[in-house]
XYZ file of N, CA, C and O in Angstrom:
312
model
N 0.334 -20.638 46.671
C 1.561 -21.888 45.642
C 3.067 -21.818 45.788
O 3.666 -22.067 44.936
N 3.300 -21.693 47.276
C 4.784 -20.839 47.157
C 5.123 -21.863 48.208
O 6.228 -21.614 48.763
N 4.703 -22.986 48.910
C 4.747 -24.128 49.634
C 3.854 -24.871 50.421
O 2.814 -24.598 49.754
N 4.394 -25.835 51.435
C 3.052 -26.539 51.824
C 3.648 -27.386 53.279
O 4.710 -26.646 53.603
N 2.824 -27.811 53.825
C 3.046 -28.198 54.936
C 2.897 -29.947 55.197
O 1.854 -30.315 54.633
N 4.397 -30.341 55.662
C 4.534 -31.496 55.704
C 3.674 -32.359 56.860
O 4.475 -31.569 58.362
N 3.478 -33.385 57.246
C 3.169 -33.647 58.486
C 3.937 -35.443 58.918
O 4.014 -36.078 57.379
N 4.937 -35.501 59.593
C 5.920 -36.719 59.497
C 5.301 -37.006 61.057
O 5.535 -35.901 61.688
N 6.523 -38.197 61.015
C 6.222 -38.735 62.436
C 7.293 -38.506 63.192
O 8.857 -38.194 62.214
N 7.770 -37.921 64.385
C 8.942 -37.272 65.470
C 9.492 -38.252 64.915
O 10.950 -38.081 65.697
N 9.409 -39.837 65.017
C 10.637 -40.434 64.883
C 11.989 -40.740 63.556
O 12.878 -39.952 64.221
N 11.314 -39.789 63.051
C 12.427 -39.420 61.391
C 13.332 -38.719 61.695
O 14.483 -37.788 61.301
N 12.843 -37.378 63.123
C 13.736 -36.704 63.632
C 15.032 -36.830 63.576
O 16.070 -36.480 64.060
N 14.678 -38.745 64.440
C 16.360 -38.805 64.759
C 16.888 -39.204 63.836
O 18.235 -39.481 64.039
N 16.589 -39.037 63.082
C 17.209 -40.484 61.709
C 17.984 -39.235 60.605
O 18.871 -39.039 59.911
N 16.820 -37.878 60.392
C 17.144 -36.736 59.871
C 17.012 -35.784 60.276
O 15.906 -35.507 60.903
N 17.776 -34.746 59.994
C 17.384 -33.539 60.657
C 15.947 -32.579 60.025
O 16.063 -32.341 58.655
N 15.236 -31.820 60.868
C 14.127 -31.734 60.796
C 13.975 -30.022 61.089
O 13.095 -29.662 61.861
N 15.398 -29.013 60.737
C 15.232 -27.574 61.613
C 15.291 -26.905 60.477
O 15.383 -27.213 59.304
N 14.926 -25.683 60.729
C 14.337 -24.388 59.800
C 15.738 -24.317 59.217
O 16.667 -24.620 59.673
N 15.889 -23.882 57.840
C 16.364 -23.773 57.061
C 17.230 -24.727 56.338
O 17.334 -24.820 55.663
N 16.660 -25.961 56.825
C 16.850 -27.658 55.899
C 15.958 -27.334 54.747
O 15.493 -27.022 54.847
N 16.844 -28.293 54.365
C 15.881 -27.988 52.546
C 15.746 -29.622 52.373
O 16.400 -30.456 52.446
N 14.506 -30.074 51.529
C 14.470 -31.505 50.920
C 14.245 -31.858 49.691
O 13.484 -30.713 49.245
N 14.459 -32.308 49.065
C 14.148 -32.758 47.938
C 13.004 -33.723 47.741
O 12.782 -34.610 48.246
N 11.992 -33.299 47.105
C 10.023 -33.869 47.487
C 10.162 -34.639 45.668
O 10.060 -33.550 44.660
N 9.780 -35.832 46.039
C 9.739 -36.488 44.611
C 8.490 -37.235 45.337
O 8.258 -38.044 45.841
N 7.018 -37.007 44.498
C 5.968 -38.027 44.660
C 5.016 -37.347 43.732
O 5.053 -36.838 42.501
N 3.806 -38.057 43.822
C 2.667 -37.886 42.969
C 1.562 -36.668 43.256
O 0.747 -37.767 44.527
N 1.073 -36.617 42.369
C -0.411 -35.619 43.219
C -1.738 -36.822 43.072
O -1.573 -37.380 42.680
N -2.848 -36.518 44.287
C -3.731 -37.238 43.859
C -4.038 -37.252 42.517
O -4.998 -38.251 42.093
N -4.308 -35.902 41.309
C -4.052 -35.699 40.073
C -3.531 -36.942 39.500
O -3.754 -37.274 38.102
N -2.677 -37.808 39.778
C -1.699 -38.701 39.197
C -0.419 -38.207 38.564
O 0.061 -38.926 37.681
N -0.112 -36.901 38.290
C 0.585 -36.041 38.027
C 1.889 -35.977 39.184
O 1.900 -35.736 39.936
N 2.969 -36.378 38.464
C 4.507 -36.521 39.401
C 4.898 -35.141 39.575
O 4.555 -33.712 38.608
N 5.589 -35.339 40.680
C 6.256 -33.618 41.105
C 7.066 -33.785 42.132
O 6.938 -34.630 42.344
N 8.331 -33.074 41.251
C 9.817 -32.929 41.769
C 10.013 -31.564 42.022
O 9.995 -30.797 41.020
N 10.872 -31.173 43.735
C 10.534 -30.155 43.672
C 12.108 -30.097 45.162
O 12.058 -30.864 46.054
N 12.356 -29.079 45.418
C 13.075 -28.751 46.589
C 12.174 -27.253 47.367
O 11.812 -26.535 46.888
N 12.298 -27.740 48.507
C 11.592 -26.889 49.950
C 12.640 -26.726 50.775
O 13.489 -27.722 51.103
N 11.944 -25.474 52.053
C 13.464 -25.102 52.596
C 12.197 -25.315 53.652
O 10.938 -24.527 53.814
N 12.509 -25.726 54.982
C 11.952 -25.879 56.330
C 11.409 -24.646 56.459
O 12.993 -24.167 56.592
N 10.582 -23.725 56.786
C 10.389 -22.526 57.832
C 10.380 -22.579 58.626
O 10.620 -21.662 59.442
N 9.320 -23.444 59.398
C 9.100 -23.428 60.488
C 8.710 -24.632 60.696
O 8.262 -25.386 60.220
N 8.774 -25.257 62.775
C 8.656 -26.811 62.675
C 7.456 -26.407 63.982
O 8.085 -25.408 64.833
N 6.580 -27.209 64.072
C 5.451 -27.332 64.992
C 5.447 -28.548 65.390
O 5.322 -29.660 64.834
N 5.822 -29.064 67.034
C 6.084 -30.396 67.549
C 5.038 -30.619 68.264
O 4.404 -29.391 68.755
N 4.027 -32.165 67.936
C 3.152 -32.439 68.806
C 3.691 -33.627 69.438
O 4.550 -34.757 68.428
N 2.261 -34.542 69.669
C 3.361 -36.032 70.565
C 3.229 -36.595 69.078
O 2.253 -36.554 68.625
N 4.300 -36.924 68.957
C 4.250 -38.522 68.225
C 4.799 -37.758 66.852
O 4.936 -38.572 65.244
N 4.327 -36.301 66.372
C 4.565 -35.892 64.814
C 5.324 -34.645 65.048
O 5.007 -33.814 65.911
N 5.383 -34.090 64.048
C 6.388 -33.172 63.519
C 5.731 -32.274 61.812
O 4.910 -33.011 61.185
N 5.122 -30.820 62.351
C 4.779 -30.561 61.141
C 5.437 -29.191 61.058
O 6.015 -28.321 61.517
N 6.083 -29.478 59.241
C 6.476 -28.764 58.776
C 6.806 -27.769 58.204
O 5.804 -28.110 57.137
N 6.083 -26.790 58.118
C 6.096 -25.752 57.272
C 7.041 -25.681 56.170
O 8.462 -24.937 56.565
N 6.948 -25.352 55.016
C 8.413 -26.224 53.948
C 7.497 -24.624 52.907
O 6.396 -24.443 52.511
N 8.611 -23.848 52.484
C 8.669 -23.225 51.273
C 9.664 -23.513 50.014
O 10.303 -24.130 50.193
N 8.374 -23.208 48.992
C 8.898 -23.937 47.134
C 10.595 -23.067 47.005
O 10.844 -22.155 46.998
N 11.821 -23.754 47.282
C 13.030 -23.005 47.193
C 13.417 -23.612 45.740
O 14.098 -22.363 45.159
N 13.208 -24.851 44.531
C 13.501 -24.719 43.662
C 13.022 -25.200 43.287
O 11.565 -26.575 42.745
N 12.256 -24.769 42.298
C 10.251 -24.966 41.201
C 10.991 -24.538 39.940
O 10.367 -23.727 39.177
N 11.868 -25.450 39.476
C 12.018 -25.267 38.040
C 10.782 -25.736 37.173
O 9.393 -26.246 37.328
N 10.601 -25.252 35.771
C 9.657 -25.058 34.701
C 9.978 -26.284 33.385
O 9.648 -25.920 32.982
N 11.296 -26.276 33.774
C 11.637 -26.812 32.684
C 11.424 -28.264 32.016
O 10.982 -28.846 31.022
N 10.573 -28.437 33.049
C 9.824 -30.010 33.294
C 8.372 -29.727 33.515
O 7.623 -31.013 33.732
N 7.826 -28.907 33.433
C 6.740 -28.158 34.079
C 5.747 -28.660 35.221
O 4.834 -28.701 35.614
N 6.735 -28.577 35.809
C 6.387 -27.978 37.353
C 5.333 -27.752 38.334
O 4.802 -27.335 38.783
N 6.286 -26.239 37.746
C 5.427 -25.162 37.658
C 3.996 -25.201 37.435
O 2.821 -24.696 37.895
N 3.790 -25.514 35.656
C 2.299 -26.155 35.447
C 1.785 -27.021 36.415
O 0.392 -26.587 36.508
N 2.405 -27.907 36.551
C 1.635 -29.413 37.280
C 1.470 -28.524 38.921
O -0.163 -28.935 38.359
N 1.891 -27.903 39.300
C 1.298 -27.786 40.441
C 0.604 -26.465 40.595
O -0.569 -26.264 41.593
N 0.315 -25.751 39.519
C -0.688 -24.411 39.630
C -1.834 -25.302 38.812
O -2.370 -24.801 39.884
N -2.078 -26.103 38.201
C -2.986 -26.522 37.834
C -3.943 -27.383 39.111
O -5.308 -27.484 39.387
N -3.144 -28.245 39.920
C -3.236 -29.053 40.964
C -3.650 -27.806 42.261
O -4.983 -28.164 42.675
N -3.021 -26.673 42.144
C -3.903 -25.681 43.649
C -5.055 -25.337 42.882
O -5.303 -24.172 44.351
N -5.220 -24.926 41.840
C -6.702 -23.897 41.688
C -7.971 -24.444 42.069
O -8.439 -25.551 42.153
N -8.376 -23.133 42.605
C -9.225 -23.421 43.429
C -11.037 -24.121 42.664
O -11.180 -23.594 41.251
N -11.579 -25.605 42.983
C -12.555 -25.760 42.352
C -14.002 -24.911 42.852
O -14.305 -24.127 43.536
């Protein structure tokens, strides 16, 4: 529960930096319908033909808006 892997098109790398140490603000909706807003820092980059796989560590995981709780419930094993 400390990070995620994000797969993106390598075309995006020409528009925005995708280097180790860069941070991203992530705003999404989880498959269970819960909104999620957090900041993650890139810790590794794996380049493949046509795509990038970014290993990201949660940098800013606020609890004032329930982000930790939302993420924790979503990642519970079933």
